[in-house]
């Protein structure tokens, strides 16, 4: 059964009012049919280290995010990758909405970014890309030369895999063209 968002918000609001009114501090189960995920804090930007490296395949970049803190936290399941001063980000393949991705203390997640559609007849070239584990983070900038593209990073309809628990998992699911 699928819950319509219009029904979830009022139920969640009612539960919040009930908790505040009763001063309850213990966990109270959500009303039947209401999705109540466990609260998991978003990783602070200072608590994660992002990396980007050439993949060995033209127009693909391997990225990773490591939780350097001593606590489990969450990043977005869709890596945030922007290109120079261009608008927009690499789009997820498969297309999904934003959601938390659990990252245990000391754990690393991996993704693969394809910067240009192989069928593209046009492209833009940028001097750097920026990678962030979560859209709320500013991210870390990586120059084109450090990614094996000294003449610049070619960009057109960039896509990314979702975060994967292993590098092999990210490499096994290269992002295909979005059609």
JSON list of C-alpha atoms in Angstrom, two decimals:
[
{"chain": "A", "resi": 1, "resn": "UNK", "atom": "CA", "xyz": [0.00, 0.00, 0.00]},
{"chain": "A", "resi": 2, "resn": "UNK", "atom": "CA", "xyz": [1.31, 3.41, -0.91]},
{"chain": "A", "resi": 3, "resn": "UNK", "atom": "CA", "xyz": [0.80, 6.34, 1.46]},
{"chain": "A", "resi": 4, "resn": "UNK", "atom": "CA", "xyz": [0.00, 9.65, -0.09]},
{"chain": "A", "resi": 5, "resn": "UNK", "atom": "CA", "xyz": [2.20, 12.49, 1.24]},
{"chain": "A", "resi": 6, "resn": "UNK", "atom": "CA", "xyz": [-0.87, 14.61, 1.89]},
{"chain": "A", "resi": 7, "resn": "UNK", "atom": "CA", "xyz": [-1.98, 12.08, 4.51]},
{"chain": "A", "resi": 8, "resn": "UNK", "atom": "CA", "xyz": [1.42, 11.58, 6.12]},
{"chain": "A", "resi": 9, "resn": "UNK", "atom": "CA", "xyz": [2.14, 15.22, 6.97]},
{"chain": "A", "resi": 10, "resn": "UNK", "atom": "CA", "xyz": [-1.03, 15.80, 9.04]},
{"chain": "A", "resi": 11, "resn": "UNK", "atom": "CA", "xyz": [-0.52, 12.51, 10.90]},
{"chain": "A", "resi": 12, "resn": "UNK", "atom": "CA", "xyz": [3.10, 13.37, 11.66]},
{"chain": "A", "resi": 13, "resn": "UNK", "atom": "CA", "xyz": [2.10, 16.86, 12.79]},
{"chain": "A", "resi": 14, "resn": "UNK", "atom": "CA", "xyz": [-0.55, 15.40, 15.09]},
{"chain": "A", "resi": 15, "resn": "UNK", "atom": "CA", "xyz": [2.00, 13.03, 16.60]},
{"chain": "A", "resi": 16, "resn": "UNK", "atom": "CA", "xyz": [4.41, 15.93, 17.20]},
{"chain": "A", "resi": 17, "resn": "UNK", "atom": "CA", "xyz": [1.70, 17.98, 18.92]},
{"chain": "A", "resi": 18, "resn": "UNK", "atom": "CA", "xyz": [0.78, 14.98, 21.07]},
{"chain": "A", "resi": 19, "resn": "UNK", "atom": "CA", "xyz": [4.41, 14.46, 22.11]},
{"chain": "A", "resi": 20, "resn": "UNK", "atom": "CA", "xyz": [4.88, 18.13, 22.93]},
{"chain": "A", "resi": 21, "resn": "UNK", "atom": "CA", "xyz": [1.62, 18.34, 24.84]},
{"chain": "A", "resi": 22, "resn": "UNK", "atom": "CA", "xyz": [2.33, 15.29, 26.96]},
{"chain": "A", "resi": 23, "resn": "UNK", "atom": "CA", "xyz": [6.01, 16.03, 27.47]},
{"chain": "A", "resi": 24, "resn": "UNK", "atom": "CA", "xyz": [6.80, 12.51, 26.34]},
{"chain": "A", "resi": 25, "resn": "UNK", "atom": "CA", "xyz": [10.48, 11.81, 25.97]},
{"chain": "A", "resi": 26, "resn": "UNK", "atom": "CA", "xyz": [10.27, 8.11, 25.19]},
{"chain": "A", "resi": 27, "resn": "UNK", "atom": "CA", "xyz": [9.83, 6.91, 21.64]},
{"chain": "A", "resi": 28, "resn": "UNK", "atom": "CA", "xyz": [6.18, 6.64, 20.71]},
{"chain": "A", "resi": 29, "resn": "UNK", "atom": "CA", "xyz": [5.23, 4.41, 17.80]},
{"chain": "A", "resi": 30, "resn": "UNK", "atom": "CA", "xyz": [3.88, 6.20, 14.75]},
{"chain": "A", "resi": 31, "resn": "UNK", "atom": "CA", "xyz": [0.19, 5.82, 13.92]},
{"chain": "A", "resi": 32, "resn": "UNK", "atom": "CA", "xyz": [-0.54, 2.83, 11.69]},
{"chain": "A", "resi": 33, "resn": "UNK", "atom": "CA", "xyz": [0.49, 3.43, 8.10]},
{"chain": "A", "resi": 34, "resn": "UNK", "atom": "CA", "xyz": [2.78, 6.38, 8.86]},
{"chain": "A", "resi": 35, "resn": "UNK", "atom": "CA", "xyz": [6.42, 5.94, 7.89]},
{"chain": "A", "resi": 36, "resn": "UNK", "atom": "CA", "xyz": [8.61, 6.99, 10.82]},
{"chain": "A", "resi": 37, "resn": "UNK", "atom": "CA", "xyz": [12.31, 6.47, 9.99]},
{"chain": "A", "resi": 38, "resn": "UNK", "atom": "CA", "xyz": [14.80, 6.42, 12.80]},
{"chain": "A", "resi": 39, "resn": "UNK", "atom": "CA", "xyz": [16.45, 9.80, 13.20]},
{"chain": "A", "resi": 40, "resn": "UNK", "atom": "CA", "xyz": [19.97, 9.78, 11.83]},
{"chain": "A", "resi": 41, "resn": "UNK", "atom": "CA", "xyz": [21.86, 13.05, 11.80]},
{"chain": "A", "resi": 42, "resn": "UNK", "atom": "CA", "xyz": [23.34, 14.34, 8.57]},
{"chain": "A", "resi": 43, "resn": "UNK", "atom": "CA", "xyz": [27.11, 14.05, 8.60]},
{"chain": "A", "resi": 44, "resn": "UNK", "atom": "CA", "xyz": [28.76, 17.40, 9.35]},
{"chain": "A", "resi": 45, "resn": "UNK", "atom": "CA", "xyz": [30.91, 18.55, 6.45]},
{"chain": "A", "resi": 46, "resn": "UNK", "atom": "CA", "xyz": [33.99, 18.53, 8.70]},
{"chain": "A", "resi": 47, "resn": "UNK", "atom": "CA", "xyz": [33.27, 14.87, 9.54]},
{"chain": "A", "resi": 48, "resn": "UNK", "atom": "CA", "xyz": [33.52, 13.61, 5.96]},
{"chain": "A", "resi": 49, "resn": "UNK", "atom": "CA", "xyz": [36.36, 13.45, 3.47]},
{"chain": "A", "resi": 50, "resn": "UNK", "atom": "CA", "xyz": [35.51, 13.40, -0.23]},
{"chain": "A", "resi": 51, "resn": "UNK", "atom": "CA", "xyz": [37.86, 12.28, -2.96]},
{"chain": "A", "resi": 52, "resn": "UNK", "atom": "CA", "xyz": [37.82, 12.23, -6.76]},
{"chain": "A", "resi": 53, "resn": "UNK", "atom": "CA", "xyz": [40.19, 10.36, -9.07]},
{"chain": "A", "resi": 54, "resn": "UNK", "atom": "CA", "xyz": [40.45, 9.53, -12.76]},
{"chain": "A", "resi": 55, "resn": "UNK", "atom": "CA", "xyz": [38.79, 6.20, -13.48]},
{"chain": "A", "resi": 56, "resn": "UNK", "atom": "CA", "xyz": [40.98, 5.15, -16.39]},
{"chain": "A", "resi": 57, "resn": "UNK", "atom": "CA", "xyz": [37.96, 5.50, -18.69]},
{"chain": "A", "resi": 58, "resn": "UNK", "atom": "CA", "xyz": [37.62, 8.78, -20.60]},
{"chain": "A", "resi": 59, "resn": "UNK", "atom": "CA", "xyz": [34.95, 11.10, -19.22]},
{"chain": "A", "resi": 60, "resn": "UNK", "atom": "CA", "xyz": [34.40, 9.05, -16.04]},
{"chain": "A", "resi": 61, "resn": "UNK", "atom": "CA", "xyz": [35.50, 10.01, -12.53]},
{"chain": "A", "resi": 62, "resn": "UNK", "atom": "CA", "xyz": [35.52, 7.85, -9.40]},
{"chain": "A", "resi": 63, "resn": "UNK", "atom": "CA", "xyz": [34.38, 9.64, -6.26]},
{"chain": "A", "resi": 64, "resn": "UNK", "atom": "CA", "xyz": [34.16, 8.62, -2.63]},
{"chain": "A", "resi": 65, "resn": "UNK", "atom": "CA", "xyz": [33.04, 9.93, 0.73]},
{"chain": "A", "resi": 66, "resn": "UNK", "atom": "CA", "xyz": [34.49, 8.73, 4.05]},
{"chain": "A", "resi": 67, "resn": "UNK", "atom": "CA", "xyz": [32.97, 9.30, 7.48]},
{"chain": "A", "resi": 68, "resn": "UNK", "atom": "CA", "xyz": [35.97, 10.39, 9.56]},
{"chain": "A", "resi": 69, "resn": "UNK", "atom": "CA", "xyz": [33.92, 10.86, 12.73]},
{"chain": "A", "resi": 70, "resn": "UNK", "atom": "CA", "xyz": [33.40, 8.33, 15.49]},
{"chain": "A", "resi": 71, "resn": "UNK", "atom": "CA", "xyz": [29.62, 8.13, 14.91]},
{"chain": "A", "resi": 72, "resn": "UNK", "atom": "CA", "xyz": [27.30, 6.82, 12.25]},
{"chain": "A", "resi": 73, "resn": "UNK", "atom": "CA", "xyz": [25.68, 9.62, 10.26]},
{"chain": "A", "resi": 74, "resn": "UNK", "atom": "CA", "xyz": [23.99, 10.11, 6.91]},
{"chain": "A", "resi": 75, "resn": "UNK", "atom": "CA", "xyz": [24.90, 11.68, 3.60]},
{"chain": "A", "resi": 76, "resn": "UNK", "atom": "CA", "xyz": [22.48, 11.93, 0.70]},
{"chain": "A", "resi": 77, "resn": "UNK", "atom": "CA", "xyz": [22.23, 8.73, -1.35]},
{"chain": "A", "resi": 78, "resn": "UNK", "atom": "CA", "xyz": [22.83, 10.86, -4.46]},
{"chain": "A", "resi": 79, "resn": "UNK", "atom": "CA", "xyz": [26.35, 12.33, -4.61]},
{"chain": "A", "resi": 80, "resn": "UNK", "atom": "CA", "xyz": [26.38, 16.08, -5.26]},
{"chain": "A", "resi": 81, "resn": "UNK", "atom": "CA", "xyz": [28.71, 16.76, -8.19]},
{"chain": "A", "resi": 82, "resn": "UNK", "atom": "CA", "xyz": [28.86, 20.18, -9.85]},
{"chain": "A", "resi": 83, "resn": "UNK", "atom": "CA", "xyz": [31.00, 21.30, -12.77]},
{"chain": "A", "resi": 84, "resn": "UNK", "atom": "CA", "xyz": [32.91, 24.60, -12.74]},
{"chain": "A", "resi": 85, "resn": "UNK", "atom": "CA", "xyz": [30.51, 27.52, -12.89]},
{"chain": "A", "resi": 86, "resn": "UNK", "atom": "CA", "xyz": [27.83, 25.58, -14.82]},
{"chain": "A", "resi": 87, "resn": "UNK", "atom": "CA", "xyz": [24.33, 25.31, -13.37]},
{"chain": "A", "resi": 88, "resn": "UNK", "atom": "CA", "xyz": [23.06, 21.98, -12.12]},
{"chain": "A", "resi": 89, "resn": "UNK", "atom": "CA", "xyz": [24.51, 18.75, -10.85]},
{"chain": "A", "resi": 90, "resn": "UNK", "atom": "CA", "xyz": [25.17, 15.26, -12.19]},
{"chain": "A", "resi": 91, "resn": "UNK", "atom": "CA", "xyz": [21.83, 13.47, -12.22]},
{"chain": "A", "resi": 92, "resn": "UNK", "atom": "CA", "xyz": [21.38, 10.08, -10.56]},
{"chain": "A", "resi": 93, "resn": "UNK", "atom": "CA", "xyz": [21.02, 6.89, -12.57]},
{"chain": "A", "resi": 94, "resn": "UNK", "atom": "CA", "xyz": [18.65, 5.32, -11.85]},
{"chain": "A", "resi": 95, "resn": "UNK", "atom": "CA", "xyz": [16.54, 8.45, -11.35]},
{"chain": "A", "resi": 96, "resn": "UNK", "atom": "CA", "xyz": [15.64, 8.65, -7.65]},
{"chain": "A", "resi": 97, "resn": "UNK", "atom": "CA", "xyz": [14.71, 11.23, -5.07]},
{"chain": "A", "resi": 98, "resn": "UNK", "atom": "CA", "xyz": [17.02, 12.44, -2.37]},
{"chain": "A", "resi": 99, "resn": "UNK", "atom": "CA", "xyz": [17.16, 10.20, 0.73]},
{"chain": "A", "resi": 100, "resn": "UNK", "atom": "CA", "xyz": [19.60, 9.44, 3.55]},
{"chain": "A", "resi": 101, "resn": "UNK", "atom": "CA", "xyz": [22.48, 7.02, 2.99]},
{"chain": "A", "resi": 102, "resn": "UNK", "atom": "CA", "xyz": [23.79, 5.55, 6.25]},
{"chain": "A", "resi": 103, "resn": "UNK", "atom": "CA", "xyz": [27.55, 5.92, 6.62]},
{"chain": "A", "resi": 104, "resn": "UNK", "atom": "CA", "xyz": [29.04, 4.11, 9.62]},
{"chain": "A", "resi": 105, "resn": "UNK", "atom": "CA", "xyz": [31.98, 5.60, 11.52]},
{"chain": "A", "resi": 106, "resn": "UNK", "atom": "CA", "xyz": [35.11, 5.14, 9.41]},
{"chain": "A", "resi": 107, "resn": "UNK", "atom": "CA", "xyz": [33.16, 3.77, 6.43]},
{"chain": "A", "resi": 108, "resn": "UNK", "atom": "CA", "xyz": [33.59, 4.88, 2.83]},
{"chain": "A", "resi": 109, "resn": "UNK", "atom": "CA", "xyz": [30.99, 4.97, 0.04]},
{"chain": "A", "resi": 110, "resn": "UNK", "atom": "CA", "xyz": [31.84, 5.07, -3.66]},
{"chain": "A", "resi": 111, "resn": "UNK", "atom": "CA", "xyz": [30.23, 6.33, -6.87]},
{"chain": "A", "resi": 112, "resn": "UNK", "atom": "CA", "xyz": [31.10, 6.72, -10.53]},
{"chain": "A", "resi": 113, "resn": "UNK", "atom": "CA", "xyz": [30.37, 9.92, -12.46]},
{"chain": "A", "resi": 114, "resn": "UNK", "atom": "CA", "xyz": [30.08, 10.09, -16.24]},
{"chain": "A", "resi": 115, "resn": "UNK", "atom": "CA", "xyz": [30.74, 13.69, -17.26]},
{"chain": "A", "resi": 116, "resn": "UNK", "atom": "CA", "xyz": [29.55, 13.60, -20.87]},
{"chain": "A", "resi": 117, "resn": "UNK", "atom": "CA", "xyz": [26.93, 11.60, -22.74]},
{"chain": "A", "resi": 118, "resn": "UNK", "atom": "CA", "xyz": [28.79, 9.43, -25.28]},
{"chain": "A", "resi": 119, "resn": "UNK", "atom": "CA", "xyz": [26.24, 10.45, -27.94]},
{"chain": "A", "resi": 120, "resn": "UNK", "atom": "CA", "xyz": [26.68, 14.17, -27.24]},
{"chain": "A", "resi": 121, "resn": "UNK", "atom": "CA", "xyz": [27.44, 16.33, -30.24]},
{"chain": "A", "resi": 122, "resn": "UNK", "atom": "CA", "xyz": [28.14, 19.35, -28.05]},
{"chain": "A", "resi": 123, "resn": "UNK", "atom": "CA", "xyz": [29.89, 19.91, -24.75]},
{"chain": "A", "resi": 124, "resn": "UNK", "atom": "CA", "xyz": [31.22, 22.51, -22.37]},
{"chain": "A", "resi": 125, "resn": "UNK", "atom": "CA", "xyz": [34.66, 22.39, -20.82]},
{"chain": "A", "resi": 126, "resn": "UNK", "atom": "CA", "xyz": [35.32, 23.31, -17.19]},
{"chain": "A", "resi": 127, "resn": "UNK", "atom": "CA", "xyz": [38.51, 23.63, -15.16]},
{"chain": "A", "resi": 128, "resn": "UNK", "atom": "CA", "xyz": [37.23, 21.78, -12.09]},
{"chain": "A", "resi": 129, "resn": "UNK", "atom": "CA", "xyz": [34.42, 19.78, -10.51]},
{"chain": "A", "resi": 130, "resn": "UNK", "atom": "CA", "xyz": [33.15, 19.90, -6.95]},
{"chain": "A", "resi": 131, "resn": "UNK", "atom": "CA", "xyz": [32.06, 16.84, -4.96]},
{"chain": "A", "resi": 132, "resn": "UNK", "atom": "CA", "xyz": [29.97, 16.86, -1.78]},
{"chain": "A", "resi": 133, "resn": "UNK", "atom": "CA", "xyz": [28.54, 14.00, 0.24]},
{"chain": "A", "resi": 134, "resn": "UNK", "atom": "CA", "xyz": [25.37, 15.95, 0.92]},
{"chain": "A", "resi": 135, "resn": "UNK", "atom": "CA", "xyz": [23.67, 18.91, -0.80]},
{"chain": "A", "resi": 136, "resn": "UNK", "atom": "CA", "xyz": [23.99, 20.90, 2.45]},
{"chain": "A", "resi": 137, "resn": "UNK", "atom": "CA", "xyz": [27.80, 20.75, 2.15]},
{"chain": "A", "resi": 138, "resn": "UNK", "atom": "CA", "xyz": [29.97, 23.15, 0.12]},
{"chain": "A", "resi": 139, "resn": "UNK", "atom": "CA", "xyz": [32.05, 20.27, -1.19]},
{"chain": "A", "resi": 140, "resn": "UNK", "atom": "CA", "xyz": [35.66, 19.90, -2.27]},
{"chain": "A", "resi": 141, "resn": "UNK", "atom": "CA", "xyz": [37.00, 21.20, -5.58]},
{"chain": "A", "resi": 142, "resn": "UNK", "atom": "CA", "xyz": [39.13, 18.96, -7.83]},
{"chain": "A", "resi": 143, "resn": "UNK", "atom": "CA", "xyz": [41.07, 20.46, -10.74]},
{"chain": "A", "resi": 144, "resn": "UNK", "atom": "CA", "xyz": [40.82, 18.96, -14.20]},
{"chain": "A", "resi": 145, "resn": "UNK", "atom": "CA", "xyz": [44.53, 18.10, -14.32]},
{"chain": "A", "resi": 146, "resn": "UNK", "atom": "CA", "xyz": [44.28, 16.08, -11.09]},
{"chain": "A", "resi": 147, "resn": "UNK", "atom": "CA", "xyz": [41.52, 14.04, -12.76]},
{"chain": "A", "resi": 148, "resn": "UNK", "atom": "CA", "xyz": [43.58, 13.21, -15.84]},
{"chain": "A", "resi": 149, "resn": "UNK", "atom": "CA", "xyz": [42.09, 15.98, -18.02]},
{"chain": "A", "resi": 150, "resn": "UNK", "atom": "CA", "xyz": [44.72, 18.74, -18.25]},
{"chain": "A", "resi": 151, "resn": "UNK", "atom": "CA", "xyz": [42.82, 20.44, -21.12]},
{"chain": "A", "resi": 152, "resn": "UNK", "atom": "CA", "xyz": [39.64, 20.58, -18.97]},
{"chain": "A", "resi": 153, "resn": "UNK", "atom": "CA", "xyz": [36.68, 18.38, -18.09]},
{"chain": "A", "resi": 154, "resn": "UNK", "atom": "CA", "xyz": [34.19, 17.94, -20.92]},
{"chain": "A", "resi": 155, "resn": "UNK", "atom": "CA", "xyz": [30.61, 18.11, -19.65]},
{"chain": "A", "resi": 156, "resn": "UNK", "atom": "CA", "xyz": [27.23, 17.41, -21.23]},
{"chain": "A", "resi": 157, "resn": "UNK", "atom": "CA", "xyz": [24.30, 15.77, -19.40]},
{"chain": "A", "resi": 158, "resn": "UNK", "atom": "CA", "xyz": [26.47, 14.37, -16.58]},
{"chain": "A", "resi": 159, "resn": "UNK", "atom": "CA", "xyz": [25.16, 11.43, -14.55]},
{"chain": "A", "resi": 160, "resn": "UNK", "atom": "CA", "xyz": [26.22, 9.61, -11.39]},
{"chain": "A", "resi": 161, "resn": "UNK", "atom": "CA", "xyz": [25.60, 6.28, -9.74]},
{"chain": "A", "resi": 162, "resn": "UNK", "atom": "CA", "xyz": [24.20, 6.31, -6.21]},
{"chain": "A", "resi": 163, "resn": "UNK", "atom": "CA", "xyz": [26.65, 5.80, -3.35]},
{"chain": "A", "resi": 164, "resn": "UNK", "atom": "CA", "xyz": [27.73, 2.16, -3.16]},
{"chain": "A", "resi": 165, "resn": "UNK", "atom": "CA", "xyz": [29.38, 0.35, -0.24]},
{"chain": "A", "resi": 166, "resn": "UNK", "atom": "CA", "xyz": [32.31, -0.82, -2.39]},
{"chain": "A", "resi": 167, "resn": "UNK", "atom": "CA", "xyz": [34.38, 0.61, -5.22]},
{"chain": "A", "resi": 168, "resn": "UNK", "atom": "CA", "xyz": [33.70, -2.56, -7.22]},
{"chain": "A", "resi": 169, "resn": "UNK", "atom": "CA", "xyz": [29.96, -1.96, -6.74]},
{"chain": "A", "resi": 170, "resn": "UNK", "atom": "CA", "xyz": [30.25, 1.55, -8.14]},
{"chain": "A", "resi": 171, "resn": "UNK", "atom": "CA", "xyz": [32.43, 0.36, -11.05]},
{"chain": "A", "resi": 172, "resn": "UNK", "atom": "CA", "xyz": [30.00, -2.47, -11.84]},
{"chain": "A", "resi": 173, "resn": "UNK", "atom": "CA", "xyz": [27.13, -0.06, -12.38]},
{"chain": "A", "resi": 174, "resn": "UNK", "atom": "CA", "xyz": [28.51, 2.65, -14.68]},
{"chain": "A", "resi": 175, "resn": "UNK", "atom": "CA", "xyz": [25.95, 5.38, -15.18]},
{"chain": "A", "resi": 176, "resn": "UNK", "atom": "CA", "xyz": [24.21, 4.97, -18.53]},
{"chain": "A", "resi": 177, "resn": "UNK", "atom": "CA", "xyz": [22.75, 7.76, -20.60]},
{"chain": "A", "resi": 178, "resn": "UNK", "atom": "CA", "xyz": [19.45, 9.15, -19.37]},
{"chain": "A", "resi": 179, "resn": "UNK", "atom": "CA", "xyz": [16.87, 8.85, -22.13]}
]
